[in-house]
Amino acid sequence: MSSIDKKKILIGISGGIAAYKVPLLIRLLIKKGAEVKVVATSNALEFVTPLTLQTLCGNKVYKDMFGEWEESTTEHIALADWGDCMIVAPASADVIGKYANGIADNALTTTLSAFNKPVFLCPAMNSTMYFNKAVQRNLNLLRQDGVRIIDSEEGFLACGTSGKGRMEEPEIIVQRVEEFFSYNQTDSDNNLDFSAKKVTITAGPTRERIDDVRFISNNSSGRMGIALAEEFTSRGVYVDLVLGPVSIQIPNNKNLNVINVESASEMYAETLQSAKDSSVVVCAAAVADYTPREKYDGKMKKKEDNLHLDLVPTKDILKELGIRKSASQILVGFALETDNELENAKLKLKKKNLDFIVLNSLKDKGAGFEVSTNKVTIIDKSNKVREFPLKDKREVAKDIVNLIKEFF
Ligand code: CTP
């Protein structure tokens, strides 16, 4: 039986040619046992008729804010209460912008504002619009707000060009929603398994001070580690997040203890302390491998000569955890590789005595630092290799946490 069987799914359609794929999306959801209702903008209904939508889902299409309602005078609230999740497909640049900024001026955006359950957003637009800075900024805002973005694909676009911006295929959208509900259904079991256990996570970059105003660092955004912390805490697990300097906002959660650090040596001390009573330790931080031998007090003056920095190796936190780890503790590392990815990751797994290692290759588009998506391969200590598709970092975090649960 599908995990969406008997689920109430609200589809929001905004104006874009990809709206022609929505009837197929409805068919697929209904075939899997879901109940479907539709809310559409008037532009959406230029591309797909209310009669088609109504016939397929067996419910009237909600399209006017001030229409005559049989059931409720505040239909957007009634609809929002009804749905177990909402899929916005296609999501135009306009609806993305409005939703990200709290604007509610039509039937779809008012319903979205009143909806406090999982929302899946399927962007669809021309490539230039998709890469427009405001659109990307709004998508990032929505990701940070917990909206699940089912990202656009590369492909042939209605404007005659080819590129990123094509709405994901209905089959894949349904698959993502099914994945979500199947994880969620096991969440209550996960809660039980993980209860009373503590997890330590390292995330973000470190800063190695040269003088009072300069430092050596890297591009890590901390997103992957923060997504892992969110995933664990959402399952009722207590998390110590040892976090290097990052600019993204950290969600508030009573189960989350953020320990801010700056340098590799501070991260080393805090992580080893926290890990002592943790059942799971995940090192997702991009720790500097070298640090200046001495920090200059004040601001170093410019000289005519070349400047040579004397850098010494930092301590490897993960390796030290591997030495100290008890038989019952699960230790997970990350590896960011550019060459011989799999072999190098396997070597790190062994050398650092890990239970598994999460490999991201910088060769994969959409994976690695500073982006909100990741494509990972997980290798466990029996050398079993699991490959995952490109996903939002929150979804990657779910995959990792589900795998950790298997190791208990
Ligand atoms: N790591 C750590 N402490 C360090 C360096 C790395 O805890 N001083 C952890 C990272 O958090 C990651 C794993 O070790 O989980 C691998 O990091 P990576 O930078 O890929 O590898 P290194 O061991 O630093 O080796 P190299 O840079 O040569 O690839």
Short mmCIF file of C-alpha atoms and ligand atoms in Angstrom, two decimals:
data_model
loop_
_atom_site.label_atom_id
_atom_site.label_comp_id
_atom_site.label_asym_id
_atom_site.label_seq_id
_atom_site.Cartn_x
_atom_site.Cartn_y
_atom_site.Cartn_z
CA MET A 1 0.00 0.00 0.00
CA SER A 2 1.28 3.47 -0.84
CA SER A 3 2.18 5.82 2.02
CA ILE A 4 -0.18 8.42 0.50
CA ASP A 5 -3.18 6.08 0.65
CA LYS A 6 -6.07 8.04 2.26
CA LYS A 7 -3.92 11.17 2.56
CA LYS A 8 -5.66 14.47 1.83
CA ILE A 9 -3.58 16.32 -0.72
CA LEU A 10 -4.19 19.90 -1.70
CA ILE A 11 -2.79 20.95 -5.07
CA GLY A 12 -2.08 24.63 -5.70
CA ILE A 13 -1.73 25.59 -9.35
CA SER A 14 -0.22 28.87 -10.48
CA GLY A 15 -0.03 30.30 -13.98
CA GLY A 16 2.46 28.52 -16.19
CA ILE A 17 2.43 26.19 -19.16
CA ALA A 18 3.48 23.28 -16.91
CA ALA A 19 -0.08 23.41 -15.52
CA TYR A 20 -0.92 21.03 -18.36
CA LYS A 21 0.86 18.29 -16.38
CA VAL A 22 -1.34 18.72 -13.31
CA PRO A 23 -4.22 16.49 -14.52
CA LEU A 24 -1.68 13.64 -14.75
CA LEU A 25 -0.40 14.47 -11.25
CA ILE A 26 -3.96 14.29 -9.91
CA ARG A 27 -4.56 10.94 -11.67
CA LEU A 28 -1.39 9.45 -10.17
CA LEU A 29 -2.24 10.64 -6.65
CA ILE A 30 -5.79 9.34 -6.86
CA LYS A 31 -4.61 5.99 -8.22
CA LYS A 32 -2.47 5.65 -5.10
CA GLY A 33 -5.47 6.23 -2.85
CA ALA A 34 -5.08 9.94 -2.04
CA GLU A 35 -7.95 12.40 -1.88
CA VAL A 36 -7.25 15.53 -3.90
CA LYS A 37 -8.59 19.09 -3.86
CA VAL A 38 -7.39 21.93 -6.05
CA VAL A 39 -6.87 25.63 -5.51
CA ALA A 40 -5.81 27.61 -8.58
CA THR A 41 -5.00 31.17 -9.60
CA SER A 42 -7.00 32.69 -12.42
CA ASN A 43 -3.85 32.62 -14.60
CA ALA A 44 -3.51 28.87 -13.96
CA LEU A 45 -7.01 28.36 -15.32
CA GLU A 46 -5.94 29.90 -18.63
CA PHE A 47 -3.76 26.77 -19.09
CA VAL A 48 -5.99 24.04 -17.67
CA THR A 49 -9.76 24.08 -17.36
CA PRO A 50 -11.65 23.85 -14.05
CA LEU A 51 -13.84 21.15 -15.63
CA THR A 52 -10.83 18.87 -16.29
CA LEU A 53 -9.50 19.35 -12.77
CA GLN A 54 -12.91 18.94 -11.14
CA THR A 55 -13.69 15.79 -13.10
CA LEU A 56 -10.38 14.16 -12.20
CA CYS A 57 -10.37 14.91 -8.48
CA GLY A 58 -14.12 14.79 -7.89
CA ASN A 59 -14.08 18.10 -6.02
CA LYS A 60 -14.81 21.63 -7.11
CA VAL A 61 -11.86 23.87 -7.87
CA TYR A 62 -11.29 26.72 -5.42
CA LYS A 63 -10.35 29.81 -7.39
CA ASP A 64 -12.10 32.94 -6.11
CA MET A 65 -11.52 34.55 -2.76
CA PHE A 66 -14.92 36.14 -2.71
CA GLY A 67 -17.05 33.56 -4.48
CA GLU A 68 -20.24 32.01 -3.17
CA TRP A 69 -19.38 29.11 -0.93
CA GLU A 70 -21.64 26.28 0.06
CA GLU A 71 -19.53 24.91 2.90
CA SER A 72 -17.66 27.78 4.45
CA THR A 73 -17.27 31.53 4.17
CA THR A 74 -13.55 31.26 4.89
CA GLU A 75 -12.83 28.55 2.38
CA HIS A 76 -9.04 29.10 2.39
CA ILE A 77 -8.96 28.25 6.11
CA ALA A 78 -11.26 25.24 5.66
CA LEU A 79 -9.07 23.99 2.79
CA ALA A 80 -5.86 24.54 4.74
CA ASP A 81 -7.31 22.60 7.71
CA TRP A 82 -8.39 19.79 5.38
CA GLY A 83 -5.06 18.97 3.67
CA ASP A 84 -2.35 16.71 5.08
CA CYS A 85 0.10 18.33 2.68
CA MET A 86 0.07 20.80 -0.15
CA ILE A 87 1.80 20.55 -3.53
CA VAL A 88 2.26 23.77 -5.47
CA ALA A 89 2.73 22.71 -9.09
CA PRO A 90 3.70 24.55 -11.11
CA ALA A 91 5.06 27.23 -8.79
CA SER A 92 5.62 30.38 -10.85
CA ALA A 93 8.17 33.09 -9.97
CA ASP A 94 5.19 35.17 -8.84
CA VAL A 95 3.76 32.68 -6.37
CA ILE A 96 7.25 31.82 -5.07
CA GLY A 97 7.90 35.51 -4.42
CA LYS A 98 4.56 36.06 -2.73
CA TYR A 99 4.77 32.96 -0.56
CA ALA A 100 8.36 33.74 0.52
CA ASN A 101 7.33 37.23 1.57
CA GLY A 102 4.01 36.48 3.22
CA ILE A 103 1.84 38.09 0.56
CA ALA A 104 -1.68 36.67 0.41
CA ASP A 105 -3.72 38.32 -2.32
CA ASN A 106 -5.51 35.50 -4.13
CA ALA A 107 -7.13 32.13 -3.46
CA LEU A 108 -3.84 30.22 -3.76
CA THR A 109 -1.61 32.53 -1.73
CA THR A 110 -4.18 32.99 1.06
CA THR A 111 -4.52 29.20 1.33
CA LEU A 112 -0.71 28.85 1.39
CA SER A 113 -0.43 31.45 4.16
CA ALA A 114 -3.01 29.56 6.21
CA PHE A 115 -1.35 26.18 5.61
CA ASN A 116 0.90 24.96 8.44
CA LYS A 117 1.61 21.41 7.27
CA PRO A 118 4.25 20.17 4.79
CA VAL A 119 4.37 22.10 1.53
CA PHE A 120 6.08 20.78 -1.61
CA LEU A 121 6.89 23.43 -4.17
CA CYS A 122 7.63 22.56 -7.81
CA PRO A 123 9.13 25.59 -9.55
CA ALA A 124 8.59 25.92 -13.29
CA MET A 125 9.71 28.79 -15.43
CA ASN A 126 12.14 29.88 -18.14
CA SER A 127 15.84 29.42 -17.19
CA THR A 128 16.66 33.12 -17.04
CA MET A 129 13.74 33.68 -14.69
CA TYR A 130 14.75 30.65 -12.63
CA PHE A 131 18.29 31.99 -12.14
CA ASN A 132 17.05 35.52 -11.46
CA LYS A 133 18.62 36.58 -8.14
CA ALA A 134 15.28 37.47 -6.56
CA VAL A 135 13.77 34.09 -7.49
CA GLN A 136 16.78 32.23 -6.06
CA ARG A 137 16.68 34.40 -2.92
CA ASN A 138 12.98 33.64 -2.47
CA LEU A 139 13.53 29.90 -3.00
CA ASN A 140 16.27 29.97 -0.37
CA LEU A 141 14.00 31.83 2.06
CA LEU A 142 11.33 29.17 1.55
CA ARG A 143 13.86 26.36 2.07
CA GLN A 144 14.91 27.97 5.34
CA ASP A 145 11.23 28.17 6.33
CA GLY A 146 11.00 24.38 5.86
CA VAL A 147 9.24 24.31 2.50
CA ARG A 148 10.28 21.26 0.48
CA ILE A 149 11.44 22.33 -2.96
CA ILE A 150 11.10 19.68 -5.65
CA ASP A 151 13.55 21.42 -7.90
CA SER A 152 13.17 22.07 -11.62
CA GLU A 153 14.87 19.87 -14.15
CA GLU A 154 17.07 20.73 -17.10
CA GLY A 155 15.26 20.21 -20.37
CA PHE A 156 13.27 21.60 -23.24
CA LEU A 157 11.31 24.68 -22.23
CA ALA A 158 8.09 26.04 -23.69
CA CYS A 159 9.88 29.22 -24.80
CA GLY A 160 11.78 27.11 -27.33
CA THR A 161 15.09 27.07 -25.46
CA SER A 162 16.60 24.40 -23.29
CA GLY A 163 17.83 24.74 -19.71
CA LYS A 164 16.88 24.53 -16.06
CA GLY A 165 13.35 25.50 -15.19
CA ARG A 166 11.22 22.63 -16.46
CA MET A 167 8.81 21.36 -13.80
CA GLU A 168 9.74 17.96 -12.38
CA GLU A 169 7.70 15.10 -13.89
CA PRO A 170 4.46 14.17 -12.04
CA GLU A 171 5.79 10.62 -11.37
CA ILE A 172 8.81 12.06 -9.51
CA ILE A 173 6.65 14.56 -7.59
CA VAL A 174 4.43 11.70 -6.40
CA GLN A 175 7.53 9.67 -5.47
CA ARG A 176 8.89 12.54 -3.32
CA VAL A 177 5.57 12.95 -1.51
CA GLU A 178 5.39 9.19 -0.94
CA GLU A 179 8.95 9.20 0.43
CA PHE A 180 7.99 11.99 2.82
CA PHE A 181 4.96 10.13 4.19
CA SER A 182 6.78 6.82 4.43
CA TYR A 183 9.53 8.47 6.55
CA ASN A 184 6.90 10.22 8.61
CA GLN A 185 5.00 7.05 9.32
CA THR A 186 8.13 5.49 10.77
CA ASP A 187 8.97 8.65 12.72
CA SER A 188 7.04 7.49 15.77
CA ASP A 189 9.13 4.29 15.82
CA ASN A 190 12.25 6.37 15.36
CA ASN A 191 11.27 8.55 18.30
CA LEU A 192 11.12 5.50 20.52
CA ASP A 193 14.46 4.19 19.31
CA PHE A 194 16.23 7.48 19.66
CA SER A 195 14.64 8.63 22.92
CA ALA A 196 16.99 9.49 25.80
CA LYS A 197 19.91 9.49 23.42
CA LYS A 198 22.12 12.43 22.65
CA VAL A 199 23.77 13.27 19.35
CA THR A 200 26.79 15.50 18.74
CA ILE A 201 27.09 17.19 15.34
CA THR A 202 29.89 19.42 14.04
CA ALA A 203 29.01 21.86 11.26
CA GLY A 204 30.22 24.90 9.37
CA PRO A 205 33.74 26.13 8.68
CA THR A 206 36.43 27.07 11.18
CA ARG A 207 38.40 30.32 11.22
CA GLU A 208 42.12 30.26 11.87
CA ARG A 209 43.32 33.67 12.96
CA ILE A 210 46.34 35.30 11.32
CA ASP A 211 45.96 38.54 13.27
CA ASP A 212 43.08 40.40 14.95
CA VAL A 213 41.35 41.18 11.64
CA ARG A 214 42.37 38.37 9.27
CA PHE A 215 41.76 34.68 9.19
CA ILE A 216 41.95 31.55 7.00
CA SER A 217 38.61 29.83 6.37
CA ASN A 218 36.53 28.05 3.72
CA ASN A 219 33.16 28.22 1.97
CA SER A 220 31.20 25.81 4.16
CA SER A 221 27.70 27.20 4.86
CA GLY A 222 26.92 24.74 7.68
CA ARG A 223 23.63 23.80 5.95
CA MET A 224 24.19 20.04 5.90
CA GLY A 225 25.05 19.81 9.61
CA ILE A 226 22.19 22.14 10.55
CA ALA A 227 19.75 20.04 8.47
CA LEU A 228 20.96 16.95 10.36
CA ALA A 229 20.45 18.71 13.69
CA GLU A 230 16.90 19.65 12.61
CA GLU A 231 16.16 16.09 11.54
CA PHE A 232 17.34 14.59 14.82
CA THR A 233 15.53 17.15 16.97
CA SER A 234 12.31 16.69 14.96
CA ARG A 235 12.47 13.04 16.07
CA GLY A 236 12.79 14.05 19.71
CA VAL A 237 16.56 13.56 19.99
CA TYR A 238 18.72 15.96 22.01
CA VAL A 239 21.46 17.51 19.87
CA ASP A 240 24.68 19.37 20.70
CA LEU A 241 25.53 21.30 17.53
CA VAL A 242 29.17 22.42 17.60
CA LEU A 243 29.01 25.16 15.03
CA GLY A 244 31.68 27.23 13.31
CA PRO A 245 30.89 30.79 12.11
CA VAL A 246 27.92 30.67 9.69
CA SER A 247 25.51 33.26 8.39
CA ILE A 248 22.32 31.20 8.17
CA GLN A 249 19.73 31.29 10.92
CA ILE A 250 19.54 28.39 13.31
CA PRO A 251 16.04 27.10 14.08
CA ASN A 252 14.92 27.39 17.68
CA ASN A 253 14.25 24.06 19.29
CA LYS A 254 14.20 23.02 22.93
CA ASN A 255 16.18 19.89 22.02
CA LEU A 256 18.91 21.83 20.25
CA ASN A 257 21.97 23.14 22.07
CA VAL A 258 24.16 25.27 19.81
CA ILE A 259 27.81 25.55 20.90
CA ASN A 260 29.40 28.33 18.86
CA VAL A 261 33.10 27.96 18.16
CA GLU A 262 35.56 29.74 15.93
CA SER A 263 38.79 27.80 15.49
CA ALA A 264 39.61 24.14 14.84
CA SER A 265 41.13 23.85 18.32
CA GLU A 266 37.93 25.22 19.96
CA MET A 267 35.85 22.81 17.86
CA TYR A 268 38.14 19.95 18.90
CA ALA A 269 37.75 20.70 22.64
CA GLU A 270 33.96 21.20 22.55
CA THR A 271 33.27 18.19 20.33
CA LEU A 272 35.35 15.77 22.37
CA GLN A 273 33.68 16.99 25.56
CA SER A 274 30.16 16.67 24.10
CA ALA A 275 30.83 13.28 22.45
CA LYS A 276 31.63 11.61 25.79
CA ASP A 277 27.96 10.80 26.48
CA SER A 278 26.57 10.83 22.92
CA SER A 279 25.27 7.69 21.20
CA VAL A 280 25.90 9.20 17.76
CA VAL A 281 28.54 11.68 16.57
CA VAL A 282 28.35 13.18 13.08
CA CYS A 283 31.23 15.34 11.85
CA ALA A 284 29.90 17.49 9.04
CA ALA A 285 32.17 20.48 9.69
CA ALA A 286 34.77 21.65 7.19
CA VAL A 287 37.60 21.92 9.70
CA ALA A 288 40.73 23.78 8.61
CA ASP A 289 43.61 21.36 8.18
CA TYR A 290 46.20 24.03 9.03
CA THR A 291 46.40 26.98 11.37
CA PRO A 292 49.01 29.77 11.71
CA ARG A 293 51.72 28.75 14.20
CA GLU A 294 51.29 32.06 15.98
CA LYS A 295 48.58 34.69 15.89
CA TYR A 296 49.86 38.25 15.54
CA ASP A 297 48.43 40.60 18.19
CA GLY A 298 46.71 43.60 16.58
CA LYS A 299 46.74 44.22 12.80
CA MET A 300 49.83 43.11 10.93
CA LYS A 301 51.43 45.97 8.97
CA LYS A 302 52.07 45.66 5.23
CA LYS A 303 55.75 45.24 4.30
CA GLU A 304 57.65 45.47 1.02
CA ASP A 305 58.75 41.82 1.28
CA ASN A 306 56.75 38.66 0.58
CA LEU A 307 54.87 37.36 3.56
CA HIS A 308 55.38 33.71 4.57
CA LEU A 309 52.82 32.23 6.90
CA ASP A 310 54.02 29.36 9.01
CA LEU A 311 51.08 26.94 9.15
CA VAL A 312 50.93 23.92 11.42
CA PRO A 313 48.45 21.00 11.15
CA THR A 314 45.30 21.13 13.27
CA LYS A 315 44.16 18.10 15.24
CA ASP A 316 41.83 15.77 13.36
CA ILE A 317 38.65 15.75 15.49
CA LEU A 318 37.05 12.83 13.70
CA LYS A 319 40.18 10.69 13.86
CA GLU A 320 40.49 11.32 17.59
CA LEU A 321 36.80 10.41 18.06
CA GLY A 322 37.48 7.18 16.15
CA ILE A 323 40.27 6.32 18.60
CA ARG A 324 38.17 7.09 21.68
CA LYS A 325 34.86 5.63 20.45
CA SER A 326 33.11 2.94 22.46
CA ALA A 327 31.63 -0.14 20.78
CA SER A 328 28.10 1.25 21.08
CA GLN A 329 28.82 4.74 19.73
CA ILE A 330 28.07 5.42 16.07
CA LEU A 331 30.57 7.64 14.31
CA VAL A 332 29.78 9.27 10.97
CA GLY A 333 32.13 11.35 8.87
CA PHE A 334 31.86 13.33 5.67
CA ALA A 335 34.28 13.39 2.78
CA LEU A 336 34.42 16.08 0.14
CA GLU A 337 36.50 14.76 -2.70
CA THR A 338 37.50 15.87 -6.18
CA ASP A 339 39.54 12.86 -7.40
CA ASN A 340 39.33 9.09 -6.81
CA GLU A 341 36.27 9.88 -4.72
CA LEU A 342 35.20 6.38 -3.72
CA GLU A 343 38.69 5.05 -2.94
CA ASN A 344 39.58 8.15 -0.90
CA ALA A 345 36.32 7.99 1.04
CA LYS A 346 36.88 4.30 1.79
CA LEU A 347 40.39 5.10 3.04
CA LYS A 348 39.05 7.84 5.35
CA LEU A 349 36.35 5.47 6.66
CA LYS A 350 39.04 2.96 7.67
CA LYS A 351 41.67 5.42 8.86
CA LYS A 352 39.22 7.26 11.12
CA ASN A 353 37.44 4.11 12.38
CA LEU A 354 33.96 5.23 11.23
CA ASP A 355 30.66 3.38 10.98
CA PHE A 356 29.94 5.16 7.76
CA ILE A 357 31.10 8.01 5.62
CA VAL A 358 29.02 10.38 3.52
CA LEU A 359 30.79 11.26 0.30
CA ASN A 360 30.03 14.33 -1.76
CA SER A 361 31.94 14.90 -4.91
CA LEU A 362 32.63 18.44 -6.05
CA LYS A 363 32.23 17.08 -9.59
CA ASP A 364 28.50 16.63 -9.00
CA LYS A 365 26.51 19.70 -9.96
CA GLY A 366 24.42 20.89 -7.02
CA ALA A 367 26.53 19.10 -4.40
CA GLY A 368 28.95 20.42 -1.81
CA PHE A 369 29.47 23.82 -0.21
CA GLU A 370 27.15 26.85 -0.29
CA VAL A 371 24.28 25.15 -2.16
CA SER A 372 21.05 23.94 -0.59
CA THR A 373 21.09 20.59 -2.39
CA ASN A 374 23.45 17.66 -2.09
CA LYS A 375 24.14 14.41 -3.90
CA VAL A 376 25.73 11.84 -1.66
CA THR A 377 27.08 8.33 -1.68
CA ILE A 378 27.19 6.57 1.67
CA ILE A 379 29.74 3.85 2.35
CA ASP A 380 29.44 1.78 5.51
CA LYS A 381 32.13 -0.12 7.38
CA SER A 382 31.30 -3.34 5.53
CA ASN A 383 32.10 -1.38 2.35
CA LYS A 384 28.47 -1.41 1.17
CA VAL A 385 27.92 1.57 -1.13
CA ARG A 386 24.57 3.35 -1.31
CA GLU A 387 24.07 6.07 -3.93
CA PHE A 388 21.39 8.73 -3.50
CA PRO A 389 19.99 11.18 -6.10
CA LEU A 390 20.38 14.96 -5.91
CA LYS A 391 18.09 16.18 -3.12
CA ASP A 392 17.48 19.10 -0.85
CA LYS A 393 19.90 18.93 2.13
CA ARG A 394 16.93 18.40 4.47
CA GLU A 395 15.97 15.27 2.52
CA VAL A 396 19.60 14.11 2.50
CA ALA A 397 19.59 14.57 6.30
CA LYS A 398 16.54 12.26 6.51
CA ASP A 399 18.35 9.58 4.49
CA ILE A 400 21.38 9.81 6.78
CA VAL A 401 19.32 9.68 9.98
CA ASN A 402 17.32 6.72 8.67
CA LEU A 403 20.57 4.90 7.96
CA ILE A 404 21.93 5.71 11.43
CA LYS A 405 18.76 4.17 12.86
CA GLU A 406 19.52 0.95 10.95
CA PHE A 407 22.87 0.76 12.75
CA PHE A 408 21.28 0.60 16.20
N1 CTP B 1 37.60 16.40 10.08
C1 CTP B 1 37.73 16.68 11.43
N2 CTP B 1 38.81 17.38 11.89
C2 CTP B 1 39.76 17.81 11.04
C3 CTP B 1 39.64 17.54 9.65
C4 CTP B 1 38.55 16.83 9.19
O1 CTP B 1 36.83 16.28 12.22
N3 CTP B 1 40.79 18.52 11.52
C5 CTP B 1 36.45 15.60 9.62
C6 CTP B 1 35.46 16.36 8.77
O2 CTP B 1 34.44 16.95 9.56
C7 CTP B 1 34.90 15.24 7.89
C8 CTP B 1 36.07 14.28 7.74
O3 CTP B 1 36.95 14.58 8.81
O4 CTP B 1 33.85 14.55 8.53
C9 CTP B 1 36.82 14.35 6.45
O5 CTP B 1 37.21 15.66 6.17
P1 CTP B 1 37.94 16.00 4.82
O6 CTP B 1 38.28 17.48 4.82
O7 CTP B 1 37.19 15.46 3.65
O8 CTP B 1 39.26 15.13 4.92
P2 CTP B 1 40.62 15.28 5.66
O9 CTP B 1 40.67 14.20 6.66
O10 CTP B 1 40.83 16.68 6.15
O11 CTP B 1 41.61 14.92 4.49
P3 CTP B 1 41.92 15.70 3.10
O12 CTP B 1 41.70 17.18 3.37
O13 CTP B 1 43.32 15.36 2.81
O14 CTP B 1 40.97 15.13 2.08
#
